[in-house]
């Protein structure tokens, strides 16, 4: 069974631009979460979607947004990029919203902002 | 705010040595998970502990959940270079749909 697929894997943007990252969860998984990973802050929760509804949001500015489609695929968007947005963005899917369940992570999208 | 603190942050050891990684919090967690992340990959779940005092073994890895469910440890016996990676503990936030992660422990096992 295919794992979580994130695209693109690598991208370079300049300050002020915007970026859209895509995540295809494991087939049958309805929950998709997004995390930002940086060396200094570790994994920081961005948001979680379940059946197209954003159920929870982390402490990130409004420049970070996301959505989930009816096929459970998810996208996140970052507008007006800042240097500090450079990070590995990880998407994780799970079968349901039970937090004792396993999160399956993709390989991430590594964003560099110049 | 629930926080998970891991120690040590970095660990560099020789093949064959034993090591323990700690994950501590002042908050009670209903369960804790341990993930391992290798360079260029996303984290992969190793184990979930749900009962205070629980001990789980995965080959040379032993995981323990504290009696009060505020801490956990990961012990690796006879470490091998293949154990190299970032070890993350994680637990569910209270009444939230998010998993809280510790800062991680970077382990390097030299041959």
PDB file of C-alpha atoms in Angstrom:
ATOM      1  CA  UNK A   1       0.000   0.000   0.000  1.00  0.00           C
ATOM      2  CA  UNK A   2       1.356   3.399  -0.990  1.00  0.00           C
ATOM      3  CA  UNK A   3       2.606   5.639   1.787  1.00  0.00           C
ATOM      4  CA  UNK A   4       2.038   9.326   2.342  1.00  0.00           C
ATOM      5  CA  UNK A   5       3.194  11.309  -0.666  1.00  0.00           C
ATOM      6  CA  UNK A   6       4.310  14.894  -0.424  1.00  0.00           C
ATOM      7  CA  UNK A   7       5.127  17.175  -3.328  1.00  0.00           C
ATOM      8  CA  UNK A   8       7.324  18.904  -4.103  1.00  0.00           C
ATOM      9  CA  UNK A   9      10.213  17.389  -2.138  1.00  0.00           C
ATOM     10  CA  UNK A  10      12.410  20.446  -2.425  1.00  0.00           C
ATOM     11  CA  UNK A  11      11.726  24.016  -3.358  1.00  0.00           C
ATOM     12  CA  UNK A  12      13.425  27.383  -3.181  1.00  0.00           C
ATOM     13  CA  UNK A  13      11.479  30.616  -2.925  1.00  0.00           C
ATOM     14  CA  UNK A  14      12.307  34.226  -2.220  1.00  0.00           C
ATOM     15  CA  UNK A  15      10.912  36.452   0.482  1.00  0.00           C
ATOM     16  CA  UNK A  16       7.429  37.725  -0.231  1.00  0.00           C
ATOM     17  CA  UNK A  17       6.464  34.853  -2.509  1.00  0.00           C
ATOM     18  CA  UNK A  18       3.879  32.258  -1.659  1.00  0.00           C
ATOM     19  CA  UNK A  19       4.069  28.470  -1.778  1.00  0.00           C
ATOM     20  CA  UNK A  20       1.617  25.586  -1.932  1.00  0.00           C
ATOM     21  CA  UNK A  21       2.560  22.131  -0.668  1.00  0.00           C
ATOM     22  CA  UNK A  22       0.579  19.015  -1.403  1.00  0.00           C
ATOM     23  CA  UNK A  23      -0.003  15.837   0.582  1.00  0.00           C
ATOM     24  CA  UNK A  24      -1.702  12.624  -0.498  1.00  0.00           C
ATOM     25  CA  UNK A  25      -2.496  10.456   2.533  1.00  0.00           C
ATOM     26  CA  UNK A  26      -2.580   6.695   2.679  1.00  0.00           C
ATOM     27  CA  UNK A  27      -5.714   5.373   1.019  1.00  0.00           C
ATOM     28  CA  UNK A  28      -8.536   5.218   3.538  1.00  0.00           C
ATOM     29  CA  UNK A  29      -6.954   7.657   5.966  1.00  0.00           C
ATOM     30  CA  UNK A  30      -9.213  10.601   6.675  1.00  0.00           C
ATOM     31  CA  UNK A  31      -7.062  12.607   9.066  1.00  0.00           C
ATOM     32  CA  UNK A  32      -4.185  14.714   7.777  1.00  0.00           C
ATOM     33  CA  UNK A  33      -1.897  16.756  10.001  1.00  0.00           C
ATOM     34  CA  UNK A  34       0.839  19.178   9.048  1.00  0.00           C
ATOM     35  CA  UNK A  35       3.993  19.891  11.020  1.00  0.00           C
ATOM     36  CA  UNK A  36       6.884  22.301  10.570  1.00  0.00           C
ATOM     37  CA  UNK A  37      10.274  20.908  11.520  1.00  0.00           C
ATOM     38  CA  UNK A  38      13.292  23.121  12.168  1.00  0.00           C
ATOM     39  CA  UNK A  39      16.545  22.370  13.995  1.00  0.00           C
ATOM     40  CA  UNK A  40      15.794  24.936  16.674  1.00  0.00           C
ATOM     41  CA  UNK A  41      12.110  24.306  17.317  1.00  0.00           C
ATOM     42  CA  UNK A  42      11.662  20.646  16.489  1.00  0.00           C
ATOM     43  CA  UNK A  43       8.269  19.534  15.172  1.00  0.00           C
ATOM     44  CA  UNK A  44       5.650  22.233  15.559  1.00  0.00           C
ATOM     45  CA  UNK A  45       1.998  21.454  14.865  1.00  0.00           C
ATOM     46  CA  UNK A  46       0.421  23.535  12.117  1.00  0.00           C
ATOM     47  CA  UNK A  47      -3.090  22.111  11.654  1.00  0.00           C
ATOM     48  CA  UNK A  48      -5.126  18.947  11.378  1.00  0.00           C
ATOM     49  CA  UNK A  49      -7.929  18.145   8.977  1.00  0.00           C
ATOM     50  CA  UNK A  50     -10.517  15.432   9.221  1.00  0.00           C
ATOM     51  CA  UNK A  51     -13.135  14.880   6.553  1.00  0.00           C
ATOM     52  CA  UNK A  52     -12.434  18.273   4.955  1.00  0.00           C
ATOM     53  CA  UNK A  53     -12.817  20.168   8.258  1.00  0.00           C
ATOM     54  CA  UNK A  54      -9.990  21.862  10.090  1.00  0.00           C
ATOM     55  CA  UNK A  55     -10.271  20.422  13.584  1.00  0.00           C
ATOM     56  CA  UNK A  56      -7.320  22.074  15.247  1.00  0.00           C
ATOM     57  CA  UNK A  57      -4.753  24.735  14.507  1.00  0.00           C
ATOM     58  CA  UNK A  58      -1.371  25.438  16.001  1.00  0.00           C
ATOM     59  CA  UNK A  59       0.142  28.770  16.952  1.00  0.00           C
ATOM     60  CA  UNK A  60       1.191  29.973  13.539  1.00  0.00           C
ATOM     61  CA  UNK A  61       0.305  33.289  11.877  1.00  0.00           C
ATOM     62  CA  UNK A  62      -2.538  33.565   9.401  1.00  0.00           C
ATOM     63  CA  UNK A  63      -0.044  33.389   6.527  1.00  0.00           C
ATOM     64  CA  UNK A  64      -0.183  29.634   7.035  1.00  0.00           C
ATOM     65  CA  UNK A  65      -3.356  28.047   5.765  1.00  0.00           C
ATOM     66  CA  UNK A  66      -4.527  24.698   4.571  1.00  0.00           C
ATOM     67  CA  UNK A  67      -7.406  22.723   3.223  1.00  0.00           C
ATOM     68  CA  UNK A  68      -8.492  19.164   2.645  1.00  0.00           C
ATOM     69  CA  UNK A  69     -10.359  17.853  -0.357  1.00  0.00           C
ATOM     70  CA  UNK A  70     -13.089  15.246  -0.527  1.00  0.00           C
ATOM     71  CA  UNK A  71     -10.542  12.581  -1.472  1.00  0.00           C
ATOM     72  CA  UNK A  72      -8.610  13.419   1.744  1.00  0.00           C
ATOM     73  CA  UNK A  73      -5.727  14.997  -0.152  1.00  0.00           C
ATOM     74  CA  UNK A  74      -4.519  18.119   1.581  1.00  0.00           C
ATOM     75  CA  UNK A  75      -2.671  21.266   0.671  1.00  0.00           C
ATOM     76  CA  UNK A  76      -1.029  23.897   2.792  1.00  0.00           C
ATOM     77  CA  UNK A  77      -0.207  27.382   1.659  1.00  0.00           C
ATOM     78  CA  UNK A  78       2.220  29.903   3.043  1.00  0.00           C
ATOM     79  CA  UNK A  79       1.868  33.467   1.790  1.00  0.00           C
ATOM     80  CA  UNK A  80       4.308  36.360   2.023  1.00  0.00           C
ATOM     81  CA  UNK A  81       7.216  34.062   2.775  1.00  0.00           C
ATOM     82  CA  UNK A  82       9.785  35.064   5.371  1.00  0.00           C
ATOM     83  CA  UNK A  83      13.309  33.761   5.864  1.00  0.00           C
ATOM     84  CA  UNK A  84      12.175  32.049   9.052  1.00  0.00           C
ATOM     85  CA  UNK A  85       9.719  29.901   7.108  1.00  0.00           C
ATOM     86  CA  UNK A  86      12.623  27.837   5.817  1.00  0.00           C
ATOM     87  CA  UNK A  87      11.932  24.379   7.188  1.00  0.00           C
ATOM     88  CA  UNK A  88      10.931  20.820   6.489  1.00  0.00           C
ATOM     89  CA  UNK A  89       7.150  20.606   6.235  1.00  0.00           C
ATOM     90  CA  UNK A  90       5.836  17.200   7.170  1.00  0.00           C
ATOM     91  CA  UNK A  91       2.431  15.794   6.456  1.00  0.00           C
ATOM     92  CA  UNK A  92       1.075  12.863   8.426  1.00  0.00           C
ATOM     93  CA  UNK A  93      -2.048  10.820   7.941  1.00  0.00           C
ATOM     94  CA  UNK A  94      -3.939   8.526  10.247  1.00  0.00           C
ATOM     95  CA  UNK A  95      -6.947   6.286   9.994  1.00  0.00           C
ATOM     96  CA  UNK A  96      -9.022   8.384  12.341  1.00  0.00           C
ATOM     97  CA  UNK A  97      -8.620  11.027  14.999  1.00  0.00           C
ATOM     98  CA  UNK A  98      -7.655   8.684  17.798  1.00  0.00           C
ATOM     99  CA  UNK A  99      -4.427  10.170  19.059  1.00  0.00           C
ATOM    100  CA  UNK A 100      -3.141   6.845  20.328  1.00  0.00           C
ATOM    101  CA  UNK A 101      -3.118   5.667  16.767  1.00  0.00           C
ATOM    102  CA  UNK A 102      -0.094   5.743  14.537  1.00  0.00           C
ATOM    103  CA  UNK A 103       0.742   8.784  12.471  1.00  0.00           C
ATOM    104  CA  UNK A 104       2.209   7.916   9.077  1.00  0.00           C
ATOM    105  CA  UNK A 105       4.533  10.632   7.879  1.00  0.00           C
ATOM    106  CA  UNK A 106       5.570  11.561   4.393  1.00  0.00           C
ATOM    107  CA  UNK A 107       9.172  12.374   3.526  1.00  0.00           C
ATOM    108  CA  UNK A 108       8.460  16.073   3.756  1.00  0.00           C
ATOM    109  CA  UNK A 109       8.797  19.129   1.578  1.00  0.00           C
ATOM    110  CA  UNK A 110      11.980  21.051   2.266  1.00  0.00           C
ATOM    111  CA  UNK A 111      11.389  24.755   1.736  1.00  0.00           C
ATOM    112  CA  UNK A 112      14.249  27.212   1.501  1.00  0.00           C
ATOM    113  CA  UNK A 113      13.409  30.913   1.534  1.00  0.00           C
ATOM    114  CA  UNK A 114      16.113  33.241   0.229  1.00  0.00           C
TER     115      UNK A 114
ATOM    116  CA  UNK B   1       0.820  24.314  27.998  1.00  0.00           C
ATOM    117  CA  UNK B   2       1.904  20.710  27.769  1.00  0.00           C
ATOM    118  CA  UNK B   3       5.563  20.227  26.979  1.00  0.00           C
ATOM    119  CA  UNK B   4       7.731  17.177  26.429  1.00  0.00           C
ATOM    120  CA  UNK B   5      11.415  17.592  27.210  1.00  0.00           C
ATOM    121  CA  UNK B   6      13.914  15.117  25.888  1.00  0.00           C
ATOM    122  CA  UNK B   7      17.416  14.500  27.122  1.00  0.00           C
ATOM    123  CA  UNK B   8      20.062  14.343  26.041  1.00  0.00           C
ATOM    124  CA  UNK B   9      19.682  16.409  22.875  1.00  0.00           C
ATOM    125  CA  UNK B  10      22.721  14.829  21.240  1.00  0.00           C
ATOM    126  CA  UNK B  11      24.435  11.524  21.844  1.00  0.00           C
ATOM    127  CA  UNK B  12      27.467  10.135  20.049  1.00  0.00           C
ATOM    128  CA  UNK B  13      28.556   6.655  21.074  1.00  0.00           C
ATOM    129  CA  UNK B  14      30.550   3.699  19.816  1.00  0.00           C
ATOM    130  CA  UNK B  15      28.951   0.581  18.414  1.00  0.00           C
ATOM    131  CA  UNK B  16      28.163  -1.892  21.167  1.00  0.00           C
ATOM    132  CA  UNK B  17      27.495   0.667  23.901  1.00  0.00           C
ATOM    133  CA  UNK B  18      24.211   1.004  25.766  1.00  0.00           C
ATOM    134  CA  UNK B  19      22.253   4.233  26.044  1.00  0.00           C
ATOM    135  CA  UNK B  20      19.081   5.698  27.502  1.00  0.00           C
ATOM    136  CA  UNK B  21      17.017   8.592  26.198  1.00  0.00           C
ATOM    137  CA  UNK B  22      14.538  10.345  28.460  1.00  0.00           C
ATOM    138  CA  UNK B  23      11.261  12.102  27.760  1.00  0.00           C
ATOM    139  CA  UNK B  24       9.823  14.127  30.646  1.00  0.00           C
ATOM    140  CA  UNK B  25       6.833  16.319  31.294  1.00  0.00           C
ATOM    141  CA  UNK B  26       5.117  18.015  34.212  1.00  0.00           C
ATOM    142  CA  UNK B  27       1.798  16.972  32.651  1.00  0.00           C
ATOM    143  CA  UNK B  28       0.092  13.603  32.614  1.00  0.00           C
ATOM    144  CA  UNK B  29      -0.284  12.003  29.211  1.00  0.00           C
ATOM    145  CA  UNK B  30      -2.819   9.336  28.342  1.00  0.00           C
ATOM    146  CA  UNK B  31      -0.199   7.707  26.146  1.00  0.00           C
ATOM    147  CA  UNK B  32       3.224   8.385  24.698  1.00  0.00           C
ATOM    148  CA  UNK B  33       4.726   7.402  21.397  1.00  0.00           C
ATOM    149  CA  UNK B  34       8.318   7.087  20.225  1.00  0.00           C
ATOM    150  CA  UNK B  35       9.311   7.789  16.640  1.00  0.00           C
ATOM    151  CA  UNK B  36      12.621   7.496  14.814  1.00  0.00           C
ATOM    152  CA  UNK B  37      13.498   9.778  11.945  1.00  0.00           C
ATOM    153  CA  UNK B  38      16.364   9.112   9.574  1.00  0.00           C
ATOM    154  CA  UNK B  39      17.905  11.821   7.377  1.00  0.00           C
ATOM    155  CA  UNK B  40      15.698  12.658   4.413  1.00  0.00           C
ATOM    156  CA  UNK B  41      12.781  10.695   5.798  1.00  0.00           C
ATOM    157  CA  UNK B  42       9.725  11.382   7.877  1.00  0.00           C
ATOM    158  CA  UNK B  43       9.399  10.011  11.429  1.00  0.00           C
ATOM    159  CA  UNK B  44       8.371   6.377  11.769  1.00  0.00           C
ATOM    160  CA  UNK B  45       6.482   5.070  14.786  1.00  0.00           C
ATOM    161  CA  UNK B  46       8.443   2.649  16.979  1.00  0.00           C
ATOM    162  CA  UNK B  47       6.034   2.087  19.855  1.00  0.00           C
ATOM    163  CA  UNK B  48       3.045   3.415  21.774  1.00  0.00           C
ATOM    164  CA  UNK B  49       2.841   3.027  25.559  1.00  0.00           C
ATOM    165  CA  UNK B  50      -0.519   3.568  27.212  1.00  0.00           C
ATOM    166  CA  UNK B  51      -0.403   2.132  30.736  1.00  0.00           C
ATOM    167  CA  UNK B  52       1.593   3.620  33.621  1.00  0.00           C
ATOM    168  CA  UNK B  53       4.580   1.393  34.355  1.00  0.00           C
ATOM    169  CA  UNK B  54       4.299  -0.364  31.017  1.00  0.00           C
ATOM    170  CA  UNK B  55       7.457  -1.800  29.480  1.00  0.00           C
ATOM    171  CA  UNK B  56       7.658  -2.732  25.804  1.00  0.00           C
ATOM    172  CA  UNK B  57      10.549  -4.320  23.994  1.00  0.00           C
ATOM    173  CA  UNK B  58      11.381  -4.075  20.325  1.00  0.00           C
ATOM    174  CA  UNK B  59      14.478  -6.213  19.702  1.00  0.00           C
ATOM    175  CA  UNK B  60      17.308  -4.258  21.374  1.00  0.00           C
ATOM    176  CA  UNK B  61      15.061  -1.303  22.250  1.00  0.00           C
ATOM    177  CA  UNK B  62      13.213  -1.152  25.587  1.00  0.00           C
ATOM    178  CA  UNK B  63      10.552   1.475  26.186  1.00  0.00           C
ATOM    179  CA  UNK B  64       9.113   2.329  29.584  1.00  0.00           C
ATOM    180  CA  UNK B  65       6.188   4.533  30.562  1.00  0.00           C
ATOM    181  CA  UNK B  66       6.463   6.098  33.993  1.00  0.00           C
ATOM    182  CA  UNK B  67       4.047   5.039  36.720  1.00  0.00           C
ATOM    183  CA  UNK B  68       2.568   8.538  36.852  1.00  0.00           C
ATOM    184  CA  UNK B  69       2.408   8.734  33.034  1.00  0.00           C
ATOM    185  CA  UNK B  70       4.509  11.893  33.013  1.00  0.00           C
ATOM    186  CA  UNK B  71       7.688  10.422  31.591  1.00  0.00           C
ATOM    187  CA  UNK B  72       9.090   7.734  29.368  1.00  0.00           C
ATOM    188  CA  UNK B  73      12.461   6.293  28.534  1.00  0.00           C
ATOM    189  CA  UNK B  74      14.036   4.493  25.625  1.00  0.00           C
ATOM    190  CA  UNK B  75      16.953   2.178  26.312  1.00  0.00           C
ATOM    191  CA  UNK B  76      19.048   0.730  23.515  1.00  0.00           C
ATOM    192  CA  UNK B  77      21.282  -2.230  24.231  1.00  0.00           C
ATOM    193  CA  UNK B  78      24.420  -2.825  22.184  1.00  0.00           C
ATOM    194  CA  UNK B  79      23.782   0.077  19.803  1.00  0.00           C
ATOM    195  CA  UNK B  80      24.529  -0.422  16.128  1.00  0.00           C
ATOM    196  CA  UNK B  81      25.232   2.123  13.366  1.00  0.00           C
ATOM    197  CA  UNK B  82      21.773   1.384  11.988  1.00  0.00           C
ATOM    198  CA  UNK B  83      20.307   2.897  15.162  1.00  0.00           C
ATOM    199  CA  UNK B  84      21.591   6.317  14.121  1.00  0.00           C
ATOM    200  CA  UNK B  85      18.822   8.858  13.769  1.00  0.00           C
ATOM    201  CA  UNK B  86      16.589  11.352  15.516  1.00  0.00           C
ATOM    202  CA  UNK B  87      14.437   9.868  18.279  1.00  0.00           C
ATOM    203  CA  UNK B  88      11.238  11.730  19.086  1.00  0.00           C
ATOM    204  CA  UNK B  89       8.732  11.214  21.851  1.00  0.00           C
ATOM    205  CA  UNK B  90       5.187  12.442  21.324  1.00  0.00           C
ATOM    206  CA  UNK B  91       1.950  12.586  23.246  1.00  0.00           C
ATOM    207  CA  UNK B  92      -1.618  13.755  22.642  1.00  0.00           C
ATOM    208  CA  UNK B  93      -2.460  17.270  23.750  1.00  0.00           C
ATOM    209  CA  UNK B  94      -5.344  17.669  26.197  1.00  0.00           C
ATOM    210  CA  UNK B  95      -8.639  17.971  24.342  1.00  0.00           C
ATOM    211  CA  UNK B  96      -6.876  18.839  21.139  1.00  0.00           C
ATOM    212  CA  UNK B  97      -6.439  17.102  17.868  1.00  0.00           C
ATOM    213  CA  UNK B  98      -2.699  17.428  17.865  1.00  0.00           C
ATOM    214  CA  UNK B  99       0.258  15.355  18.838  1.00  0.00           C
ATOM    215  CA  UNK B 100       2.885  17.203  20.861  1.00  0.00           C
ATOM    216  CA  UNK B 101       6.489  16.295  20.093  1.00  0.00           C
ATOM    217  CA  UNK B 102       9.620  16.575  22.176  1.00  0.00           C
ATOM    218  CA  UNK B 103      12.617  18.344  20.688  1.00  0.00           C
ATOM    219  CA  UNK B 104      14.220  15.058  19.830  1.00  0.00           C
ATOM    220  CA  UNK B 105      17.457  13.250  20.620  1.00  0.00           C
ATOM    221  CA  UNK B 106      19.996  12.935  17.828  1.00  0.00           C
ATOM    222  CA  UNK B 107      21.859   9.654  18.160  1.00  0.00           C
ATOM    223  CA  UNK B 108      25.033   8.854  16.285  1.00  0.00           C
ATOM    224  CA  UNK B 109      26.470   5.372  16.589  1.00  0.00           C
ATOM    225  CA  UNK B 110      30.005   5.098  15.266  1.00  0.00           C
ATOM    226  CA  UNK B 111      31.259   1.763  13.902  1.00  0.00           C
TER     227      UNK B 111
END
